Structure formats: structure tokens, C-alpha cells
Amino acid sequence: MSQVSVLDVFEDMPAQDSTSFPDPVGAEGGDCVVCGDKGSGFHYGVYSCGGCKGFFRRTVTKGYVKACKSGSKCNMDMYTRRKCPECRLRSCRAAGMRSECLLTQAQCRSKFLYRKKSETPKSDHPISSPNQEVPVQPPPNQSTGTDVQQQQNLVSDISNQSETCSLGEVSVPSTSSTQPFETVPEPVSFSQLNDSNGTNLVDEIISSFMDFGSENPVLTRTDSTGSDDMLSFLALLANETQSIDENDLDPSIGLFDEVPATTPIQSNSSIEHAENLLSLQRGEANLQATVSASTNGQASEENSESSTSDTPTESVNQATNPCDLKTNLQLSQKHQSADEDKATKEHTCSLFRPGKIQKFVRPDAVQNLSPEYQAIVSEIATFRKSWCEKHHKTLCVLIKGSIQDNSKKERQARFVAYMGSVMEKMVEFIRTVVHCFQDLCIEDQIAVVKASFFDCCMIKVPILLANFNGGVHVLKRILQAVHTEVFNATLMKWYEGMLDLKIDMTTLDLLQCVIVVSPDRPNIKGRDTLEQSYAQYIECLRAYCKVAYPESHLMFHRLLSKLTEVRTIGTAFGRSISSECESIIREHPLVSEIWNRD
DNA sequence: CATCTAAGCTTGACCTCG
DNA sequence: ACGAGGTCAAGCTTAGAT
Ligand SMILES: [Zn+2]
Ligand SMILES: [Zn+2]
């Protein structure tokens, strides 16, 4: 039962210019352009029959179709159209049907909730406990309520709730001690990775890659074999899996003892810190955070009811784990203990070399921006640069650790732990860079993070992969344990497609901002705030594209279409996770808020 | 191996909504 | 009226039992 992803099919097909809005295809009153059946109207831009309309909607939503067995060249008529879904999808695409015309899941959900709300205007008490989140009920399931189907619905519902995501950031929080740029510690060489000449290949390649002077690093792939081509090196690593796994790691370094896959990212010290912070803050959020911060074992009393997350209290084993989304949102500033910092420092390796990064933005480009956008861009760049300096060691440890994970179970645990850490960093990014975030109420903040998590993960994949030695290799190994083959292939294509744009990190971060403040999130009270911010980031992105990619006039439009695409793949990312991971996810409160639902 | 059966999946006519 | 998404009976496919 081989399957082919919708994105793959679309990529194969002659792409329409997504920046323009072509005239509808086909004649009113005529036959379906796809299959020749009697047309019922214009659907997704094409005059087509109800069957093809439904088929296109279902298929795009689902994300994959059964692969064709006869070379993807089947004829389409109203009788044969059922025989080969892949060819039918190709016909739809060829006819000009546009997936952009489908509403996003957030829009659908929004619509559903809106309808539901307006259906029951009487019993709707305007005054509701701030703590009591409107229980976001999924649409009623279809009649066939089997276990498997429920499971699928569950997963898809989660993607409904949490639409987007961000992979680039992992790590140990140490916001308090922002290091001055000039005092970047010199990385200790990870000398095992030597080439035949005895020189340290890794260091050499990475330094040349990172030594981009005053330029914002451009993430790209090339076919050149020059030493400045980070990706060719990554490919090299991918081809040399064995040697990296078995030989290139020096066990004496003991990197892997530090971050076992199953260790929750936050530890006891975070709780203390959370408590300290909470004592300084006032308002309803305090209660929620307190609830979240209490240890799971004790969370039975008055807390259990007010908790919006449905983590079954009895199933959580970690004695202390405040990895709750709310708590996380409270922890705007987390301190890393000196000990931890020291320990991490000792394990610095050359996977990433922040010392080589001078600037994350092209000064000349920024100067041409209006002061408003200049401020936004500079802030993003500063954050990213400081982030790299702060977290590179932890990332190195994590990536090296991932290489070490041999069993599927270990990799799944790593993935879950990693997602938790990504979530933390994403929150840090949002809090630091996206100013309007602070204006939202805590429920909105949670909704926004949940809804953008998967998409952000996808948009940031290039940052992760291009910045870290062996990133592709590591990611592939982990993903094999967690996602379906079909999805992984799609993800790699997405990744390559992003690299082909040759955009820089600041652009990716701007995209992330746009994703985060997308106003079409379900159940948002502060929609106006988001809308304003959204408009601002979109305009900023347009302006930045103009100055940063003067040679590429279509860049802004390409990025917009990537934003559409990222929703599809982000949704697929959330949906295609292996059911084997469920138990692990359940043990990680933060991650379970994203992937599990009631 | 053939047949039966239940469960799961896909389709498309028909529905509501804005 | 139009074109989105939602619904669900009917048909088709698949996996497991006999
Ligand atoms: Zn048709
Ligand atoms: Zn075919």
C-alpha cells in the first residue's frame, strides 16, 4: 500500500504562479474539467463535479493518496476516476484546482466554534471564570466510532487545535546572563572528526561556513564541493552514518551522560524558580501557574479541576515536573544554575561556532528599512545571535546524544524530550521578540503557542539542520522512529525547498513571527491585537525582502506561498506521529499538551 | 486455498452557512 | 446564487476467521 504525499504530487505538476489569481477554469454549465462528469459549479477555482470537489478537499486535508500503479498516467472519466486517486489528484491539479482555496484548519475550527456559539445564545453567560477555558470540543465524530478512527480523529483534532510549530530552538535557559558578543568562548575542538590529512575537518568546514563576515547567514544548498558548503558536509555525514556512530565519537568525552533522552528538560531548580517568579506576579495567571507548577503527585486536590490539560495525574511518573505550558509561559526568565552552566561548558564541541558569527543582519540592507522595521529586524537578529551563543552547547550535547540513541524507543524519547525543549525555546522567542504577545491574556497566549507550534517547527527546520553538523543525519534517524516514511520524505523535500529559496535566518525568524501572530486562530479573544501585529510583520517581511533580496522580486510572494504550504506540512507533522510515542508523550506534560487532548 | 464476515476506508449526493 | 465545509448511507477494500 504505497502512498504518495499531496505535496509531492503538487511539486511534480507544473506549478501555477501562486502569486497571481488566474481566471476560473472551465465553462459554467459544462462538464467537470477533471473527469468529464456533469459539473456542479466552480470548486477550488475549477468548474467541476461534486465528486471531484469532495475528493480534492478530502485528499488535500488528508495529505496523501494511494500511489498509482500504472505510471501516473491513468485516464480520468466519471467511471475510472475512482480507480486511481493519485491520477485523479493530478488531474485536479492539472485542471488548476488550488489547495490555497481550502480553508485552513484553524479557519474551519473557528467557523465551527463561532457557529456553535451563536447556536446557544441564551445559556451563554457572559461572565465566566477566567480559569475555565471554554472546553474546545471537537466536532462530533462520525457515526463509526471505532478505536482507530477515534485515534485518528484525536490526532487530527490536535492539529486543529495546535496548528503550527518551531524546531530551531532547543534548550537550556539562561536568559539572565546574556553574554556580550565579544566574549564568546572559544569552542573546544571535537577532534575525533578528522580527515585523512589529520586536520580537523569539522572545524575547518564549520569555520569557513560560519565565517560570513558581516552577513546574515544564508541557508542554502549547492552542488559545489567547496569547503564552505556546509550542506555537502552534512550530506557527507549522512552517507557516513556508520563511521560517525561507531567511530567518530569519543566515548571518553562523556557527552551523553548529561542529557539522557528521558530526562525532562526542566528540573527541580526550575520549580524553585517558578515559585520565585510566581510570587512576584499577580493575577489569575498566578493560580494557573501554581496549579501547573505543583508536582504531579500532589496535584489531586483543588487543582485537578482547574487544570485545562488533561494529563492523567496517575500516569505521570516524574516526581517533579513543571513542564506545563502555562508554567512555561510564566517563566519568562529562567535561570540556569551555575553548576549546570559549568557542566555544559565543559562539553562544548565544535558542532556549532557562535564565535564566528559577527552579525546576523546585513547592515546595508537594514539601513534601507524604515525605523519601525529596522527595529523589528534588529531585535530579531540580536535575539537569534544571542540565542546561538547561549544554546549552542546544549544543542551540541543534544545532537551528539541523538546520534548515540540506538533503539527506536530511545529515539522516540529523544524526540519527545526535544519537542519539549523546542517548545520552551519557542516561548522564549515569542516572549522576547513578539511584543504583542504580552498583551494577550494567558488563555490566548496558550492558544497561540499551541496553534503555531507545529508550523513553527517546520519553518525552522532549515535553521536547525543547516547550523548543526550532522543535523540532517540526526533528524532523519529520529524521524524514522517517530513519523511515517511518507511524511519524512515530504519533510525532506520541504526542507530542500526552503533551502532553495536561499533565505537568511532573519527571514525565517520573520516568518516565524508571522506564523505566531496569525489571527485566524480558534477561540482567540485578542484577535484585534493579533491582526495588527500580523499586518505589521507581513509588511515588515515585504520590506525586508525588498532590501535583502533586491535581485529576487518574487521573494516576498514565494514566502507567502511557503506560509500556506507550512500549514499543510505542519498539520501533517502533528498528525503523522507514531502511536508508539503516545506513552512517552503522556509522561511529558508540556509535550502532551500539544499532542494529547482530553 | 476459497469463502465468509466484520471493520475500515472512500465516495458523492445532499445539507447548512455566510 | 455561489462555493466553502460538514454529514452519512452506500459501496468498496482489507484483514482475519473458518
Ligand atoms: Zn469530476
Ligand atoms: Zn494512476
XYZ file of C-alpha atoms (C1' of nucleotides) and ligand atoms in Angstrom:
636
model
C 0.000 0.000 0.000
C 2.335 2.656 -1.064
C 1.227 6.186 -0.607
C 2.298 9.402 -2.138
C 2.076 12.742 -0.450
C -0.019 15.535 -1.836
C 2.908 17.905 -1.663
C 4.969 15.569 -3.794
C 2.289 15.382 -6.404
C 1.904 19.145 -6.454
C 5.601 19.600 -6.711
C 5.724 17.362 -9.748
C 2.983 19.165 -11.515
C 3.548 22.352 -13.450
C 3.090 24.812 -10.653
C 0.794 27.680 -11.225
C 2.060 31.054 -10.330
C 0.775 31.287 -6.828
C 1.157 34.997 -6.771
C -1.495 35.643 -9.305
C -5.100 34.717 -9.275
C -5.911 33.114 -12.562
C -9.352 33.127 -14.030
C -11.508 30.203 -13.091
C -11.001 27.239 -15.361
C -13.818 25.677 -17.361
C -17.182 26.831 -18.586
C -20.205 27.331 -16.474
C -22.857 24.763 -17.251
C -20.328 22.469 -18.900
C -18.675 19.266 -17.807
C -16.257 18.688 -14.974
C -12.822 19.693 -16.220
C -11.291 16.888 -14.187
C -13.414 13.882 -15.061
C -15.993 14.940 -17.601
C -18.975 14.273 -15.355
C -21.643 16.902 -15.147
C -20.192 19.921 -13.403
C -21.857 21.402 -10.363
C -20.045 24.718 -10.166
C -16.642 26.245 -9.618
C -14.772 24.419 -6.926
C -11.308 25.475 -5.836
C -11.057 27.529 -8.980
C -12.189 24.923 -11.477
C -15.542 24.073 -12.943
C -16.028 20.592 -11.626
C -18.402 17.971 -10.337
C -19.351 17.439 -6.720
C -17.357 14.248 -6.615
C -14.122 15.876 -7.671
C -14.798 18.748 -5.314
C -15.165 16.407 -2.350
C -12.267 14.325 -3.486
C -9.947 17.308 -3.703
C -10.951 18.655 -0.336
C -10.585 15.315 1.409
C -7.313 14.495 -0.221
C -5.596 17.787 0.416
C -6.793 17.700 4.006
C -5.579 14.155 4.426
C -2.221 14.923 2.904
C -1.610 11.737 0.961
C -3.145 9.429 -1.626
C -2.705 5.857 -2.654
C 0.050 5.721 -5.216
C -0.723 4.950 -8.850
C 0.286 1.528 -10.088
C 0.461 2.394 -13.728
C 2.937 5.166 -14.099
C 0.696 8.023 -13.043
C -0.921 8.215 -16.456
C -4.395 6.869 -15.899
C -7.262 8.300 -17.878
C -9.931 10.138 -15.989
C -13.599 9.835 -16.706
C -16.584 9.556 -14.478
C -16.163 5.796 -14.219
C -12.398 5.445 -13.945
C -11.954 8.367 -11.589
C -12.412 6.101 -8.568
C -9.774 3.643 -9.675
C -6.705 5.780 -9.166
C -6.696 8.533 -6.553
C -3.224 9.711 -7.409
C -4.070 10.313 -11.031
C -7.323 11.924 -10.031
C -5.412 14.297 -7.797
C -3.024 15.025 -10.645
C -5.944 15.755 -12.901
C -7.377 18.117 -10.334
C -4.066 19.866 -10.081
C -3.571 19.938 -13.826
C -7.016 21.392 -14.241
C -5.975 24.190 -11.937
C -7.549 23.333 -8.620
C -5.861 25.293 -5.882
C -5.229 23.952 -2.421
C -4.971 27.535 -1.199
C -8.722 27.760 -1.699
C -9.319 25.327 1.113
C -9.876 26.943 4.441
C -7.143 26.286 6.926
C -7.959 24.031 9.804
C -7.864 26.967 12.133
C -10.400 28.747 9.993
C -12.636 25.722 9.925
C -12.419 25.339 13.625
C -13.013 28.983 14.140
C -16.071 28.764 11.980
C -17.290 25.723 13.811
C -16.858 27.357 17.189
C -18.472 30.527 16.021
C -21.459 28.623 14.775
C -21.681 26.635 17.945
C -21.574 29.778 19.996
C -24.270 31.530 18.046
C -26.466 28.456 18.300
C -26.684 28.757 22.081
C -27.008 32.434 22.822
C -29.321 32.055 25.804
C -27.413 29.868 28.189
C -24.280 31.711 27.372
C -23.328 33.570 30.498
C -21.081 36.416 29.610
C -19.337 36.160 32.912
C -17.265 33.100 33.124
C -14.483 32.092 35.390
C -11.204 33.226 33.936
C -9.844 29.890 34.803
C -12.398 27.971 32.977
C -11.314 27.676 29.461
C -14.082 27.177 27.027
C -13.739 23.486 26.561
C -12.744 23.213 22.988
C -14.865 20.332 21.918
C -14.070 18.666 18.678
C -16.805 18.423 16.132
C -18.939 15.370 16.750
C -17.274 12.337 15.374
C -18.745 10.446 12.586
C -21.011 7.605 13.405
C -18.449 4.904 13.011
C -16.720 5.327 16.305
C -14.113 2.659 16.288
C -10.961 2.935 18.296
C -8.721 3.509 15.393
C -10.884 6.137 13.942
C -11.159 7.874 17.245
C -7.452 7.836 17.467
C -7.182 9.425 14.079
C -9.752 11.973 14.942
C -7.931 12.699 18.111
C -4.718 13.343 16.343
C -6.344 15.422 13.698
C -8.131 17.377 16.313
C -4.929 18.190 17.956
C -3.671 19.532 14.750
C -6.783 21.554 14.616
C -6.132 22.981 17.960
C -2.483 23.442 17.588
C -1.731 24.377 14.179
C 1.730 25.367 13.905
C 5.400 24.862 15.292
C 9.240 25.637 15.706
C 12.116 23.445 15.622
C 15.061 25.565 15.684
C 15.341 26.147 19.291
C 16.407 23.815 21.897
C 17.439 24.349 25.217
C 18.901 25.228 28.475
C 17.562 28.526 29.595
C 19.983 31.097 30.844
C 18.369 34.306 29.948
C 19.807 36.216 32.820
C 23.380 36.167 31.721
C 23.409 37.495 28.253
C 26.929 37.267 27.119
C 28.471 40.196 25.367
C 29.146 39.244 21.801
C 32.843 39.749 22.053
C 33.327 37.328 24.869
C 32.231 34.226 23.125
C 34.039 31.232 24.464
C 36.273 29.521 22.013
C 34.802 26.130 21.330
C 36.784 23.127 22.311
C 37.607 21.058 19.322
C 35.811 17.840 18.883
C 38.886 16.324 17.449
C 37.577 12.955 16.556
C 36.271 14.061 13.235
C 39.471 14.350 11.318
C 40.053 13.925 7.690
C 42.823 11.897 6.185
C 45.245 14.770 6.334
C 44.921 14.931 10.040
C 43.382 18.361 10.075
C 40.145 18.815 11.849
C 37.678 18.686 9.037
C 34.745 19.661 11.116
C 36.375 22.754 12.481
C 37.647 23.769 9.128
C 34.380 23.340 7.325
C 32.306 24.885 10.005
C 34.548 27.840 10.400
C 34.509 28.555 6.758
C 30.769 28.218 6.715
C 30.288 30.397 9.704
C 32.798 32.972 8.700
C 30.383 35.018 6.739
C 31.759 38.257 7.973
C 29.104 40.838 8.310
C 26.467 38.855 6.525
C 23.422 37.187 7.815
C 23.993 33.515 7.156
C 22.142 32.409 4.094
C 20.698 28.965 4.315
C 21.167 27.257 1.057
C 22.188 24.117 -0.688
C 24.629 23.973 -3.522
C 26.260 21.350 -5.611
C 29.683 22.700 -5.083
C 32.192 20.660 -3.191
C 33.962 23.583 -1.685
C 34.757 23.515 1.964
C 32.390 26.352 2.547
C 29.490 24.236 1.644
C 28.029 23.194 4.890
C 25.388 21.074 3.327
C 27.680 18.992 1.267
C 29.326 18.243 4.509
C 26.026 17.306 6.017
C 25.430 15.018 3.108
C 28.819 13.540 3.711
C 27.860 12.872 7.266
C 24.638 11.311 6.187
C 26.497 8.954 3.919
C 28.881 8.021 6.609
C 26.428 7.072 9.236
C 28.390 4.155 10.450
C 31.645 5.883 10.918
C 30.011 8.667 12.808
C 28.045 6.434 15.033
C 30.692 3.978 15.817
C 33.990 5.656 15.449
C 33.809 9.353 15.377
C 32.598 9.841 18.832
C 34.950 9.811 21.670
C 33.262 7.965 24.482
C 35.657 9.413 26.965
C 34.193 12.810 26.459
C 31.050 11.654 28.172
C 28.739 13.964 26.362
C 25.924 11.581 26.594
C 25.728 11.323 30.276
C 24.459 14.816 30.539
C 21.266 14.658 28.628
C 19.688 11.261 28.752
C 16.827 11.055 26.353
C 14.238 10.599 29.012
C 15.279 13.434 31.218
C 12.695 16.114 31.374
C 14.192 19.334 30.293
C 13.226 21.181 33.377
C 14.402 20.061 36.722
C 13.845 20.889 40.339
C 15.643 24.140 40.149
C 13.074 25.288 37.654
C 10.346 24.688 40.143
C 12.008 26.803 42.718
C 12.497 29.432 40.170
C 8.946 29.167 39.019
C 7.817 29.689 42.559
C 10.007 32.691 42.945
C 8.647 34.161 39.812
C 5.115 33.395 40.734
C 5.450 35.166 43.976
C 6.303 38.251 42.055
C 3.402 38.116 39.736
C -0.206 38.859 40.307
C -3.445 37.994 38.665
C -5.297 34.957 37.543
C -2.311 33.596 35.782
C -0.739 33.003 39.115
C -3.270 30.466 40.085
C -2.886 28.627 36.871
C 0.824 28.627 37.039
C 0.717 27.463 40.603
C -1.530 24.684 39.599
C 0.797 23.740 36.869
C 3.852 24.040 38.981
C 2.657 21.788 41.715
C 4.088 18.364 41.473
C 2.050 15.861 39.648
C 1.803 13.535 42.552
C 0.171 16.167 44.648
C -1.935 17.710 42.017
C -5.020 15.911 43.088
C -6.810 18.289 45.380
C -8.298 21.507 44.230
C -6.035 21.669 41.272
C -7.227 18.861 39.186
C -10.373 20.596 38.141
C -8.931 23.839 37.050
C -6.232 22.291 35.003
C -7.122 22.588 31.378
C -4.758 19.920 30.433
C -5.883 16.557 30.842
C -2.714 14.896 31.744
C -3.859 11.902 33.701
C -2.353 12.560 37.062
C -1.777 8.979 37.898
C 0.212 8.145 34.865
C 2.931 10.658 35.295
C 5.962 9.226 36.878
C 8.368 12.042 37.087
C 8.119 13.235 40.605
C 8.633 16.828 39.834
C 7.926 18.319 36.520
C 6.534 21.743 35.951
C 6.639 21.358 32.213
C 3.233 22.742 31.784
C 2.534 25.187 29.063
C 1.096 27.698 31.445
C 4.011 27.439 33.767
C 6.249 27.822 30.844
C 4.536 30.950 29.817
C 5.046 32.256 33.286
C 8.692 31.523 33.221
C 9.707 34.362 31.053
C 13.088 34.468 32.581
C 14.618 31.289 33.698
C 17.980 30.953 35.243
C 20.301 28.166 34.697
C 22.186 27.139 37.750
C 25.859 27.858 37.755
C 26.611 24.198 38.043
C 24.630 23.289 35.007
C 26.237 26.051 33.090
C 29.651 24.869 34.033
C 28.871 21.318 33.168
C 27.622 22.317 29.772
C 30.613 24.463 29.183
C 32.917 21.562 29.633
C 31.173 19.775 26.872
C 31.441 22.422 24.303
C 32.285 20.969 20.993
C 32.763 22.303 17.544
C 29.390 21.415 16.162
C 28.449 24.997 16.281
C 30.660 28.014 16.467
C 28.899 31.128 17.529
C 32.168 32.951 17.904
C 32.382 33.149 14.170
C 29.080 34.829 13.801
C 29.619 38.546 13.628
C 26.309 39.870 12.536
C 23.016 38.317 11.741
C 21.846 41.032 9.516
C 23.254 42.937 6.591
C 23.817 46.434 7.895
C 23.412 47.975 4.470
C 20.123 46.222 3.974
C 18.745 47.254 7.324
C 19.641 50.875 6.761
C 17.200 50.991 3.910
C 14.333 49.990 6.093
C 12.045 52.380 7.844
C 12.924 52.893 11.513
C 9.948 50.817 12.572
C 11.021 47.781 10.571
C 14.640 48.398 11.349
C 13.811 47.980 14.999
C 11.952 44.741 14.401
C 14.657 43.242 12.247
C 17.453 44.270 14.558
C 15.684 42.842 17.513
C 15.147 39.540 15.798
C 18.737 39.393 14.680
C 20.024 40.248 18.112
C 17.880 37.600 19.652
C 18.999 34.960 17.212
C 22.626 35.771 17.639
C 22.400 35.744 21.375
C 20.375 32.558 21.195
C 23.069 30.820 19.230
C 25.641 31.861 21.738
C 23.564 30.789 24.650
C 22.361 27.474 23.443
C 24.896 26.045 21.114
C 26.495 23.852 23.727
C 23.275 22.309 24.800
C 22.396 21.709 21.210
C 25.689 20.038 20.613
C 25.090 17.765 23.537
C 21.633 17.010 22.339
C 22.641 16.242 18.800
C 25.533 14.121 19.869
C 23.202 12.364 22.239
C 20.800 11.689 19.422
C 23.496 10.028 17.429
C 24.071 7.755 20.342
C 20.478 6.619 20.631
C 20.310 3.265 19.053
C 16.976 1.794 19.860
C 13.776 3.078 18.418
C 12.463 3.673 21.905
C 15.445 5.845 22.774
C 14.968 7.936 19.693
C 11.308 8.352 20.384
C 12.095 9.500 23.895
C 14.677 11.856 22.489
C 12.163 13.263 20.106
C 9.666 13.919 22.838
C 12.244 15.487 25.115
C 13.400 17.545 22.191
C 9.930 18.747 21.392
C 9.555 19.856 24.987
C 12.709 21.797 24.756
C 11.731 23.272 21.416
C 8.548 24.446 22.997
C 10.435 26.208 25.741
C 12.673 27.959 23.299
C 9.781 28.869 21.124
C 8.110 30.502 24.074
C 11.309 32.346 24.808
C 11.461 33.577 21.247
C 7.877 34.693 21.243
C 8.124 36.459 24.550
C 11.267 38.254 23.579
C 10.525 39.192 20.032
C 6.789 39.223 19.533
C 5.768 42.179 21.639
C 2.040 41.882 21.230
C 2.228 38.512 22.915
C 2.376 40.171 26.304
C -0.828 41.996 25.563
C -2.748 38.777 25.220
C -4.420 37.107 28.142
C -2.947 33.867 29.339
C -5.572 31.758 27.553
C -4.800 33.491 24.302
C -1.105 33.051 24.857
C -1.584 29.351 25.323
C -3.842 29.118 22.301
C -1.332 30.975 20.175
C 1.580 28.807 21.210
C -0.386 25.624 20.758
C -1.713 26.693 17.431
C 1.595 27.755 15.999
C 3.812 25.053 17.387
C 3.791 22.575 14.519
C 4.108 25.186 11.791
C 6.955 26.896 13.565
C 8.707 23.572 13.913
C 8.529 23.150 10.175
C 9.558 26.665 9.274
C 12.604 26.388 11.475
C 13.829 23.037 10.285
C 16.355 24.694 7.978
C 17.875 26.610 10.875
C 18.396 23.504 12.861
C 19.698 21.458 10.020
C 21.937 23.994 8.452
C 23.507 25.135 11.663
C 24.432 21.864 13.103
C 26.837 19.439 11.882
C 25.095 16.224 11.086
C 21.723 17.801 11.623
C 20.146 16.096 8.647
C 21.569 12.793 9.632
C 20.393 13.090 13.193
C 16.976 14.313 12.233
C 16.450 11.501 9.777
C 17.297 8.932 12.391
C 14.940 10.394 14.901
C 12.143 10.921 12.432
C 12.344 7.345 11.260
C 11.397 6.295 14.750
C 8.606 8.770 15.087
C 6.957 9.523 11.769
C 5.810 7.672 8.701
C 8.092 7.239 5.739
C 5.735 9.233 3.597
C 5.870 12.161 5.930
C 9.619 12.043 6.321
C 10.098 12.124 2.581
C 7.789 15.085 2.417
C 9.667 16.814 5.180
C 12.996 16.417 3.429
C 11.522 17.866 0.276
C 10.120 20.750 2.215
C 13.489 21.310 3.777
C 15.236 21.314 0.429
C 12.619 23.609 -0.997
C 13.247 26.052 1.816
C 16.965 25.923 1.220
C 16.432 26.585 -2.453
C 14.980 29.941 -1.551
C 18.391 30.898 -0.210
C 16.963 32.971 2.551
C 18.715 34.045 5.691
C 17.948 33.390 9.313
C 16.312 36.718 9.877
C 13.835 35.957 7.142
C 12.999 32.636 8.748
C 12.514 34.335 12.062
C 10.239 36.895 10.488
C 8.235 34.064 9.007
C 8.007 32.554 12.425
C 6.651 35.812 13.790
C 4.018 35.896 11.080
C 3.000 32.344 11.897
C 2.782 33.037 15.585
C 0.537 36.059 15.226
C -1.718 34.583 12.567
C -5.076 35.958 13.603
C -7.124 33.048 12.330
C -6.667 31.043 15.491
C -9.617 29.408 17.129
C -11.094 30.940 20.202
C -8.902 33.970 20.476
C -10.164 36.905 22.464
C -7.477 39.341 21.447
C -7.905 38.876 17.729
C -7.523 42.570 17.023
C -4.155 42.620 18.702
C -3.023 39.690 16.607
C -4.373 41.191 13.446
C -2.469 44.410 13.952
C 0.713 42.596 14.710
C 0.170 40.269 11.770
C -0.182 43.156 9.385
C 2.941 44.722 10.782
C 5.042 41.586 10.374
C 3.754 40.953 6.883
C 4.673 44.476 5.857
C 7.996 44.174 7.579
C 8.637 40.947 5.716
C 7.768 42.619 2.451
C 10.101 45.499 3.206
C 12.868 43.204 4.333
C 12.571 41.090 1.204
C 12.910 44.195 -0.878
C 16.182 45.220 0.699
C 17.631 41.811 1.470
C 16.797 40.178 -1.844
C 16.776 43.036 -4.316
C 17.593 40.666 -7.144
C 14.655 38.411 -6.411
C 11.459 40.341 -6.946
C 9.209 37.419 -6.274
C 10.756 36.530 -2.947
C 8.006 38.014 -0.840
C 5.366 36.171 -2.821
C 7.298 32.957 -2.635
C 7.461 33.292 1.096
C 3.741 33.874 1.296
C 3.132 30.670 -0.565
C 5.517 28.945 1.827
C 3.347 30.170 4.645
C 0.406 28.402 3.073
C 2.455 25.308 2.490
C 3.787 25.228 6.010
C 0.295 24.772 7.328
C -0.149 21.636 5.344
C 3.128 20.165 6.381
C 2.836 21.400 9.943
C -0.503 19.701 10.229
C 0.941 16.542 8.761
C 3.784 16.770 11.222
C 1.394 16.796 14.128
C -0.769 14.113 12.648
C 1.683 11.545 11.447
C 3.369 10.902 14.738
C 3.691 7.251 15.633
C 1.230 5.908 18.136
C 4.165 4.211 19.817
C 5.177 7.605 21.118
C 1.950 8.148 22.966
C 3.050 6.723 26.267
C 6.241 8.732 26.202
C 4.377 11.882 25.344
C 1.974 11.284 28.165
C 4.859 11.467 30.569
C 5.937 14.831 29.330
C 3.293 17.300 30.430
C 4.411 20.087 28.167
C 4.542 17.981 25.054
C 1.356 16.169 25.928
C -0.470 19.457 25.878
C 0.368 19.728 22.263
C -0.182 16.182 21.178
C -2.727 14.875 23.577
C -6.160 16.033 24.122
C -8.588 15.151 26.790
C -6.751 -22.036 -0.973
C -11.636 -20.429 -1.036
C -15.191 -18.267 1.369
C -17.313 -15.536 4.773
C -17.544 -11.555 7.703
C -16.673 -7.521 10.159
C -14.251 -3.382 10.260
C -12.215 0.376 7.960
C -11.971 3.473 4.111
C -13.730 6.206 0.138
C -17.157 8.283 -2.410
C -20.647 11.584 -3.616
C -25.346 13.408 -3.011
C -27.184 16.473 -0.125
C -27.006 19.709 3.643
C -26.053 24.352 6.099
C -23.763 28.574 6.328
C -22.004 33.243 5.224
C -26.906 32.239 -6.078
C -22.475 30.633 -5.054
C -18.927 27.989 -3.126
C -16.921 26.924 1.092
C -17.112 22.763 4.819
C -19.950 19.008 7.055
C -22.728 14.701 7.020
C -23.572 9.981 6.339
C -25.560 5.966 3.642
C -23.754 3.096 0.336
C -20.192 0.837 -1.927
C -15.590 -0.850 -1.915
C -11.335 -2.807 0.226
C -8.816 -5.228 3.573
C -7.698 -8.360 7.275
C -8.798 -12.134 9.962
C -11.569 -16.229 10.962
C -13.408 -20.509 9.350
Zn -15.230 15.419 -11.791
Zn -2.978 6.213 -11.994
